[in-house]
Amino acid sequence: MINVTLITGDGIGPQIAEATRRCVDATNPGINWELAQAGVDIMEKAGTPLPKETIDSVRKNGVALKAPITTPVGTGFRSINVFLRQQLELYACLRPCKSYKGVRSRYSDIDLVVVRENTEDLYAGIEFEKGKDDTTELINWLNKHNERKIRDDSGISIKPISVAGTQKIVRFAFEYARKQKRKKVTSVHKANIMKFSDGLWLDVSREVAKEYPDIEFEDRIVDNMCMQLIQKPELYDVLVLPNLYGDILSDLCAGLVGGLGVAPGANIGDKGAIFEATHGSAPKYAGQNKVNPCALILSGVLLLQYLDKQEEAKMLEQAVADVIAEGKYVTYDMKPDRNDPTAVGTSEMADAIIEKIKG
Ligand code: NAD
């Protein structure tokens, strides 16, 4: 048996976590779920939104499926998600975006994977606030060493991109492509403008690509990439991007395939991985057995792939695709009319998926 931590989250989290656990188990993957809590519900009991037992369980097992968590306001916790990501050094964010028949969308044949670098770039958190002494000192130094001057009343965010960080993420993208039998990796950048950060990213991407002659490689400038994704998304396969562009293009690609209801995700590092839906905890639907469990169930597909349970992953994904395509046992958000009285609840949709798996 493989131990996997199941973080049940809050808001809609516990109900979609239960639905997902049942669907994954129906494929008989040999997973032993270790239940753990995080979020606002446990905060009242434990005094922290992320109890030590939960962190210990994730560290011990190295693999977790995590339901959404409300970001607690005013607790000193910037975000539990960011904390877990840093603790486990989860440097890769994986977001497959695939068209499923029956999901309303402008496009019908998309099968893209966005691989986003998770630790560097403008999201590294190195910020200088307007008017602070450090900021003034930095501006003075920069103005002394550059012809171009920065205005005194500027705020500054630093954009570090390293050789080591870029090698890791680009290799990750190629390894993923190879394992999942994908054909092409596209590295996205703005190297024509930011020569020393994005330029480095592009140079390193090209070097790493040479290690993978079996997979096609190309690069695109990020603005052109956005236009191409809208005009001819079928030309692309695996995209690898620095943190900020990755954040923006993940949402663009999720939009291409019909939005949050079917957008799974994973954060992966060398020491472990956390699988989670892209959407949040939708607190207004907490406890109502109403919302769509598919994004977390499809994150379960990614979990199975990660555990090298490829057959089980295919079985689960096919079952989800079949239930969505039939459009009968689906939640309200997947019906053409959101008030359709024939919409089923979260657990009933999971039942329909399990029925398909059992054949
Ligand atoms: P949200 O994703 O929770 O909700 C946005 C909209 O989508 C809402 O209308 C919601 O009802 C709907 N929605 C979300 N998931 C759905 C589902 N499975 N089925 C049907 N409809 C669904 O975003 P929000 O309202 O901005 O955030 C709520 C809380 O979740 C915040 O505290 C935020 O910080 C947190 N959050 C957590 C994560 C995470 O844990 N990974 C991710 C995003 C947001």
Short mmCIF file of C-alpha atoms and ligand atoms in Angstrom, two decimals:
data_model
loop_
_atom_site.label_atom_id
_atom_site.label_comp_id
_atom_site.label_asym_id
_atom_site.label_seq_id
_atom_site.Cartn_x
_atom_site.Cartn_y
_atom_site.Cartn_z
CA MET A 1 0.00 0.00 0.00
CA ILE A 2 1.14 3.55 -0.73
CA ASN A 3 0.51 6.13 2.00
CA VAL A 4 -1.02 9.38 0.72
CA THR A 5 -2.08 12.28 2.93
CA LEU A 6 -5.62 13.49 2.24
CA ILE A 7 -6.06 17.09 3.40
CA THR A 8 -9.81 17.61 3.54
CA GLY A 9 -9.71 21.42 3.59
CA ASP A 10 -12.70 23.61 4.43
CA GLY A 11 -15.71 25.13 2.67
CA ILE A 12 -16.61 22.68 -0.11
CA GLY A 13 -13.32 20.84 0.59
CA PRO A 14 -14.53 17.94 2.78
CA GLN A 15 -17.31 16.94 0.35
CA ILE A 16 -15.21 17.02 -2.81
CA ALA A 17 -12.33 15.30 -0.95
CA GLU A 18 -14.65 12.43 0.02
CA ALA A 19 -16.03 12.20 -3.54
CA THR A 20 -12.48 12.12 -4.93
CA ARG A 21 -11.24 9.53 -2.46
CA ARG A 22 -14.12 7.21 -3.39
CA CYS A 23 -13.50 7.65 -7.13
CA VAL A 24 -9.73 7.07 -6.87
CA ASP A 25 -10.30 4.01 -4.65
CA ALA A 26 -12.69 2.55 -7.23
CA THR A 27 -9.68 2.00 -9.53
CA ASN A 28 -8.03 -0.18 -6.82
CA PRO A 29 -4.73 1.73 -6.77
CA GLY A 30 -3.55 0.36 -3.40
CA ILE A 31 -3.58 3.73 -1.64
CA ASN A 32 -3.78 4.02 2.12
CA TRP A 33 -5.23 7.49 2.83
CA GLU A 34 -3.94 9.29 5.89
CA LEU A 35 -6.57 11.91 6.77
CA ALA A 36 -5.28 15.34 7.79
CA GLN A 37 -6.89 18.69 8.35
CA ALA A 38 -6.09 22.26 7.42
CA GLY A 39 -8.05 25.45 7.05
CA VAL A 40 -10.50 27.60 8.97
CA ASP A 41 -12.56 24.72 10.45
CA ILE A 42 -9.60 23.14 12.26
CA MET A 43 -8.22 26.57 13.22
CA GLU A 44 -10.93 26.97 15.85
CA LYS A 45 -9.99 23.65 17.51
CA ALA A 46 -6.22 23.60 16.99
CA GLY A 47 -5.45 27.32 17.14
CA THR A 48 -3.66 27.11 13.79
CA PRO A 49 -4.98 26.58 10.27
CA LEU A 50 -2.13 24.14 9.58
CA PRO A 51 -1.63 21.73 12.51
CA LYS A 52 1.77 20.14 13.03
CA GLU A 53 0.32 16.65 12.45
CA THR A 54 -0.73 17.71 8.96
CA ILE A 55 2.72 19.06 8.07
CA ASP A 56 4.34 15.92 9.56
CA SER A 57 2.03 13.65 7.58
CA VAL A 58 2.79 15.44 4.30
CA ARG A 59 6.54 15.37 5.04
CA LYS A 60 6.45 11.69 5.97
CA ASN A 61 4.38 10.52 2.99
CA GLY A 62 5.73 13.02 0.47
CA VAL A 63 2.47 12.86 -1.47
CA ALA A 64 -0.81 14.59 -0.66
CA LEU A 65 -4.17 15.21 -2.25
CA LYS A 66 -5.43 18.53 -0.95
CA ALA A 67 -8.95 19.93 -1.07
CA PRO A 68 -9.26 23.73 -1.18
CA ILE A 69 -8.59 25.85 1.87
CA THR A 70 -9.91 29.31 2.65
CA THR A 71 -7.02 31.73 3.08
CA PRO A 72 -7.45 32.82 6.72
CA VAL A 73 -7.44 36.59 7.14
CA GLY A 74 -5.39 38.22 9.93
CA THR A 75 -3.65 35.12 11.33
CA GLY A 76 -0.14 35.89 10.18
CA PHE A 77 -0.44 33.03 7.68
CA ARG A 78 0.06 34.49 4.22
CA SER A 79 -1.25 31.31 2.66
CA ILE A 80 -1.21 27.68 3.74
CA ASN A 81 -0.72 26.72 0.12
CA VAL A 82 2.41 28.84 -0.22
CA PHE A 83 3.73 27.50 3.10
CA LEU A 84 3.31 23.85 2.06
CA ARG A 85 4.87 24.58 -1.32
CA GLN A 86 7.93 26.12 0.34
CA GLN A 87 8.23 23.38 2.98
CA LEU A 88 8.40 20.65 0.36
CA GLU A 89 10.26 22.75 -2.24
CA LEU A 90 7.56 22.11 -4.82
CA TYR A 91 9.16 23.96 -7.71
CA ALA A 92 6.89 22.79 -10.53
CA CYS A 93 3.24 23.64 -10.95
CA LEU A 94 1.53 21.34 -13.42
CA ARG A 95 -1.79 22.31 -15.00
CA PRO A 96 -3.17 20.11 -17.76
CA CYS A 97 -5.95 21.79 -19.76
CA LYS A 98 -8.00 19.40 -21.82
CA SER A 99 -11.31 19.66 -23.66
CA TYR A 100 -13.93 17.22 -22.39
CA LYS A 101 -16.98 16.68 -24.57
CA GLY A 102 -19.99 18.10 -22.75
CA VAL A 103 -18.16 21.00 -21.06
CA ARG A 104 -19.31 24.29 -22.54
CA SER A 105 -16.37 26.05 -24.16
CA ARG A 106 -15.48 27.93 -27.34
CA TYR A 107 -12.97 25.23 -28.29
CA SER A 108 -13.41 21.50 -28.59
CA ASP A 109 -10.04 19.90 -29.19
CA ILE A 110 -7.54 21.22 -26.69
CA ASP A 111 -4.97 19.11 -24.90
CA LEU A 112 -2.32 21.37 -23.37
CA VAL A 113 -0.13 21.05 -20.31
CA VAL A 114 1.19 24.17 -18.58
CA VAL A 115 4.37 23.66 -16.53
CA ARG A 116 4.99 26.73 -14.38
CA GLU A 117 8.14 27.46 -12.36
CA ASN A 118 6.99 27.96 -8.78
CA THR A 119 9.83 29.54 -6.78
CA GLU A 120 11.58 32.36 -8.67
CA ASP A 121 10.78 35.34 -10.89
CA LEU A 122 8.70 38.29 -9.70
CA TYR A 123 6.94 35.95 -7.24
CA ALA A 124 10.13 35.36 -5.22
CA GLY A 125 8.74 37.87 -2.71
CA ILE A 126 11.71 40.26 -2.88
CA GLU A 127 9.91 43.58 -2.66
CA PHE A 128 10.91 47.12 -1.79
CA GLU A 129 8.13 49.46 -0.66
CA LYS A 130 7.94 53.01 -1.95
CA GLY A 131 9.52 55.53 0.41
CA LYS A 132 11.24 53.03 2.78
CA ASP A 133 14.94 53.58 3.66
CA ASP A 134 16.03 50.32 2.01
CA THR A 135 14.17 51.28 -1.14
CA THR A 136 15.81 54.70 -1.29
CA GLU A 137 19.21 53.10 -0.74
CA LEU A 138 18.54 50.62 -3.55
CA ILE A 139 17.31 53.33 -5.92
CA ASN A 140 20.38 55.45 -5.20
CA TRP A 141 22.66 52.49 -5.88
CA LEU A 142 20.84 51.61 -9.11
CA ASN A 143 20.85 55.21 -10.32
CA LYS A 144 24.60 55.37 -9.67
CA HIS A 145 25.24 52.24 -11.73
CA ASN A 146 22.77 52.75 -14.58
CA GLU A 147 22.18 55.35 -17.22
CA ARG A 148 18.45 54.91 -16.91
CA LYS A 149 17.12 56.51 -13.76
CA ILE A 150 14.47 55.17 -11.43
CA ARG A 151 12.06 57.73 -9.96
CA ASP A 152 12.34 58.37 -6.18
CA ASP A 153 8.69 57.51 -5.64
CA SER A 154 8.99 53.98 -7.06
CA GLY A 155 8.18 50.62 -5.49
CA ILE A 156 10.41 47.78 -6.68
CA SER A 157 9.88 44.03 -7.18
CA ILE A 158 12.92 41.93 -8.02
CA LYS A 159 12.86 39.28 -10.75
CA PRO A 160 15.51 36.59 -10.09
CA ILE A 161 15.80 33.76 -12.64
CA SER A 162 18.65 31.31 -12.04
CA VAL A 163 20.43 28.72 -14.18
CA ALA A 164 19.79 26.02 -11.56
CA GLY A 165 16.08 26.91 -11.18
CA THR A 166 15.54 27.03 -14.95
CA GLN A 167 17.39 23.75 -15.56
CA LYS A 168 15.20 22.03 -12.98
CA ILE A 169 11.87 23.20 -14.37
CA VAL A 170 12.74 22.72 -18.05
CA ARG A 171 14.04 19.22 -17.31
CA PHE A 172 10.85 18.56 -15.39
CA ALA A 173 8.81 19.59 -18.46
CA PHE A 174 10.81 17.31 -20.76
CA GLU A 175 10.67 14.37 -18.33
CA TYR A 176 6.91 14.84 -18.03
CA ALA A 177 6.57 15.00 -21.82
CA ARG A 178 8.58 11.81 -22.22
CA LYS A 179 6.68 9.91 -19.54
CA GLN A 180 3.25 10.99 -20.79
CA LYS A 181 4.26 10.36 -24.44
CA ARG A 182 3.90 13.98 -25.50
CA LYS A 183 5.63 15.30 -28.57
CA LYS A 184 6.68 18.90 -28.04
CA VAL A 185 7.86 21.35 -25.37
CA THR A 186 7.51 25.10 -25.95
CA SER A 187 9.54 27.43 -23.72
CA VAL A 188 7.84 30.81 -23.20
CA HIS A 189 9.72 34.03 -22.40
CA LYS A 190 10.26 37.70 -23.15
CA ALA A 191 13.97 37.36 -23.86
CA ASN A 192 13.95 40.15 -26.42
CA ILE A 193 13.30 42.70 -23.64
CA MET A 194 14.60 41.11 -20.39
CA LYS A 195 17.91 39.85 -21.68
CA PHE A 196 19.49 38.80 -18.38
CA SER A 197 16.49 37.07 -16.78
CA ASP A 198 14.32 35.79 -19.62
CA GLY A 199 17.37 35.65 -21.89
CA LEU A 200 19.02 33.30 -19.40
CA TRP A 201 15.78 31.28 -19.24
CA LEU A 202 15.82 30.88 -23.03
CA ASP A 203 19.53 29.95 -23.22
CA VAL A 204 19.13 27.33 -20.49
CA SER A 205 15.93 25.99 -22.12
CA ARG A 206 17.83 25.48 -25.37
CA GLU A 207 20.69 23.71 -23.59
CA VAL A 208 18.38 21.36 -21.68
CA ALA A 209 16.40 20.62 -24.87
CA LYS A 210 19.56 19.09 -26.38
CA GLU A 211 19.34 16.33 -23.73
CA TYR A 212 15.96 15.28 -25.18
CA PRO A 213 16.38 14.76 -28.93
CA ASP A 214 13.25 12.56 -29.00
CA ILE A 215 11.04 15.53 -28.10
CA GLU A 216 10.51 18.54 -30.33
CA PHE A 217 11.50 21.90 -28.83
CA GLU A 218 10.60 25.46 -29.75
CA ASP A 219 10.29 28.82 -28.00
CA ARG A 220 7.73 31.61 -28.13
CA ILE A 221 7.65 35.18 -26.90
CA VAL A 222 4.91 35.40 -24.28
CA ASP A 223 2.69 37.98 -26.02
CA ASN A 224 2.78 36.04 -29.27
CA MET A 225 2.09 32.86 -27.27
CA CYS A 226 -1.15 34.36 -25.91
CA MET A 227 -2.36 35.18 -29.41
CA GLN A 228 -1.38 31.78 -30.77
CA LEU A 229 -3.18 29.99 -27.94
CA ILE A 230 -6.39 31.80 -28.85
CA GLN A 231 -5.97 31.34 -32.62
CA LYS A 232 -4.46 27.87 -32.95
CA PRO A 233 -4.17 26.12 -29.58
CA GLU A 234 -4.03 22.73 -31.30
CA LEU A 235 -0.44 23.46 -32.36
CA TYR A 236 0.80 23.31 -28.76
CA ASP A 237 1.48 20.47 -26.36
CA VAL A 238 3.60 21.08 -23.22
CA LEU A 239 4.37 24.72 -22.34
CA VAL A 240 7.11 25.59 -19.83
CA LEU A 241 7.07 29.08 -18.33
CA PRO A 242 8.64 31.24 -15.62
CA ASN A 243 6.41 31.93 -12.61
CA LEU A 244 4.48 35.07 -13.66
CA TYR A 245 3.77 34.11 -17.27
CA GLY A 246 2.90 30.63 -16.00
CA ASP A 247 0.35 32.03 -13.58
CA ILE A 248 -1.35 34.10 -16.27
CA LEU A 249 -1.26 31.50 -19.03
CA SER A 250 -2.57 28.73 -16.72
CA ASP A 251 -5.76 30.73 -16.32
CA LEU A 252 -5.89 31.53 -20.03
CA CYS A 253 -5.60 27.82 -20.84
CA ALA A 254 -8.18 26.87 -18.17
CA GLY A 255 -10.51 29.37 -19.88
CA LEU A 256 -9.94 27.65 -23.24
CA VAL A 257 -11.32 24.38 -21.88
CA GLY A 258 -14.31 25.64 -19.91
CA GLY A 259 -12.98 27.01 -16.64
CA LEU A 260 -12.60 26.05 -13.00
CA GLY A 261 -14.92 23.04 -12.89
CA VAL A 262 -12.46 20.90 -14.86
CA ALA A 263 -9.10 22.49 -13.99
CA PRO A 264 -6.87 20.11 -12.01
CA GLY A 265 -3.40 20.92 -10.75
CA ALA A 266 -0.30 19.63 -9.03
CA ASN A 267 2.69 21.13 -7.26
CA ILE A 268 5.67 18.84 -7.59
CA GLY A 269 9.24 18.83 -6.29
CA ASP A 270 12.07 16.34 -5.80
CA LYS A 271 10.88 15.52 -2.26
CA GLY A 272 7.18 15.22 -2.89
CA ALA A 273 4.02 16.45 -4.52
CA ILE A 274 0.65 17.96 -3.64
CA PHE A 275 -2.33 17.52 -5.95
CA GLU A 276 -5.19 20.01 -5.87
CA ALA A 277 -7.95 21.64 -7.90
CA THR A 278 -7.34 25.11 -9.27
CA HIS A 279 -10.54 26.48 -7.73
CA GLY A 280 -10.95 27.65 -4.13
CA SER A 281 -13.14 26.67 -1.19
CA ALA A 282 -16.36 28.36 -2.46
CA PRO A 283 -17.54 28.90 1.15
CA LYS A 284 -21.10 29.79 0.15
CA TYR A 285 -21.65 26.19 -0.97
CA ALA A 286 -20.05 24.55 2.11
CA GLY A 287 -21.87 21.40 3.26
CA GLN A 288 -24.55 21.59 0.52
CA ASN A 289 -23.42 18.57 -1.56
CA LYS A 290 -23.84 20.81 -4.59
CA VAL A 291 -20.54 21.64 -6.30
CA ASN A 292 -18.65 19.92 -9.07
CA PRO A 293 -16.03 17.44 -7.79
CA CYS A 294 -14.35 16.96 -11.22
CA ALA A 295 -11.39 19.32 -10.81
CA LEU A 296 -10.26 17.48 -7.66
CA ILE A 297 -11.03 14.07 -9.18
CA LEU A 298 -8.91 15.00 -12.23
CA SER A 299 -6.18 16.05 -9.77
CA GLY A 300 -6.55 12.47 -8.52
CA VAL A 301 -5.77 11.36 -12.09
CA LEU A 302 -2.52 13.35 -11.89
CA LEU A 303 -1.79 11.74 -8.52
CA LEU A 304 -2.22 8.27 -10.04
CA GLN A 305 0.09 9.22 -12.94
CA TYR A 306 2.67 10.49 -10.45
CA LEU A 307 2.48 7.18 -8.55
CA ASP A 308 3.01 5.45 -11.91
CA LYS A 309 -0.47 3.94 -11.82
CA GLN A 310 -1.00 4.75 -15.49
CA GLU A 311 -3.81 2.25 -16.15
CA GLU A 312 -5.75 3.37 -13.08
CA ALA A 313 -5.26 7.02 -14.14
CA LYS A 314 -6.65 6.30 -17.62
CA MET A 315 -9.62 4.42 -16.17
CA LEU A 316 -10.51 7.28 -13.84
CA GLU A 317 -10.10 10.00 -16.47
CA GLN A 318 -12.21 8.06 -18.98
CA ALA A 319 -14.97 7.58 -16.39
CA VAL A 320 -15.04 11.33 -15.65
CA ALA A 321 -15.06 12.12 -19.39
CA ASP A 322 -17.94 9.67 -20.00
CA VAL A 323 -20.10 11.06 -17.20
CA ILE A 324 -19.52 14.64 -18.39
CA ALA A 325 -20.21 13.69 -22.03
CA GLU A 326 -23.52 12.03 -21.11
CA GLY A 327 -24.48 15.17 -19.18
CA LYS A 328 -27.05 13.36 -17.05
CA TYR A 329 -25.47 12.81 -13.64
CA VAL A 330 -23.65 16.14 -13.50
CA THR A 331 -23.74 19.04 -11.06
CA TYR A 332 -25.65 22.27 -11.71
CA ASP A 333 -22.67 24.12 -13.21
CA MET A 334 -22.38 21.56 -16.02
CA LYS A 335 -26.01 21.83 -17.09
CA PRO A 336 -26.87 24.29 -19.88
CA ASP A 337 -29.32 25.92 -17.43
CA ARG A 338 -27.76 26.31 -13.96
CA ASN A 339 -31.23 26.00 -12.39
CA ASP A 340 -31.91 22.68 -14.10
CA PRO A 341 -33.71 20.57 -11.45
CA THR A 342 -32.19 17.35 -12.85
CA ALA A 343 -28.67 18.41 -11.74
CA VAL A 344 -27.23 15.95 -9.22
CA GLY A 345 -25.15 16.60 -6.10
CA THR A 346 -21.41 16.18 -5.52
CA SER A 347 -21.65 12.65 -4.12
CA GLU A 348 -24.16 11.49 -6.79
CA MET A 349 -21.82 12.64 -9.55
CA ALA A 350 -19.05 10.66 -7.84
CA ASP A 351 -21.39 7.62 -7.72
CA ALA A 352 -21.95 7.91 -11.50
CA ILE A 353 -18.17 8.04 -12.10
CA ILE A 354 -17.66 4.97 -9.89
CA GLU A 355 -20.40 3.13 -11.82
CA LYS A 356 -18.46 3.79 -15.05
CA ILE A 357 -15.22 2.50 -13.53
CA LYS A 358 -16.91 -0.66 -12.31
CA GLY A 359 -18.30 -1.04 -15.87
P1 NAD B 1 -13.43 29.98 -5.60
O1 NAD B 1 -12.68 29.19 -6.61
O2 NAD B 1 -13.67 29.33 -4.29
O3 NAD B 1 -14.84 30.40 -6.23
C1 NAD B 1 -14.97 31.17 -7.44
C2 NAD B 1 -16.34 30.87 -8.07
O4 NAD B 1 -16.36 29.56 -8.60
C3 NAD B 1 -17.49 30.94 -7.07
O5 NAD B 1 -18.64 31.44 -7.71
C4 NAD B 1 -17.68 29.50 -6.67
O6 NAD B 1 -18.96 29.24 -6.19
C5 NAD B 1 -17.37 28.77 -7.99
N1 NAD B 1 -16.82 27.44 -7.77
C6 NAD B 1 -15.60 27.15 -7.23
N2 NAD B 1 -15.40 25.83 -7.20
C7 NAD B 1 -16.51 25.26 -7.73
C8 NAD B 1 -16.90 23.91 -7.97
N3 NAD B 1 -16.11 22.87 -7.64
N4 NAD B 1 -18.11 23.67 -8.54
C9 NAD B 1 -18.91 24.69 -8.85
N5 NAD B 1 -18.62 25.99 -8.66
C10 NAD B 1 -17.42 26.27 -8.10
O7 NAD B 1 -12.66 31.36 -5.44
P2 NAD B 1 -12.83 32.51 -4.34
O8 NAD B 1 -14.29 32.69 -4.00
O9 NAD B 1 -12.05 33.63 -4.87
O10 NAD B 1 -12.05 31.96 -3.08
C11 NAD B 1 -12.65 31.38 -1.92
C12 NAD B 1 -11.55 31.01 -0.94
O11 NAD B 1 -10.73 29.96 -1.49
C13 NAD B 1 -10.57 32.17 -0.64
O12 NAD B 1 -10.28 32.18 0.74
C14 NAD B 1 -9.33 31.83 -1.44
O13 NAD B 1 -8.17 32.34 -0.85
C15 NAD B 1 -9.36 30.32 -1.37
N6 NAD B 1 -8.62 29.65 -2.47
C16 NAD B 1 -7.97 28.51 -2.13
C17 NAD B 1 -7.30 27.79 -3.11
C18 NAD B 1 -6.62 26.52 -2.70
O14 NAD B 1 -6.82 26.01 -1.61
N7 NAD B 1 -5.79 25.96 -3.55
C19 NAD B 1 -7.29 28.22 -4.43
C20 NAD B 1 -7.99 29.40 -4.76
C21 NAD B 1 -8.66 30.10 -3.75
#
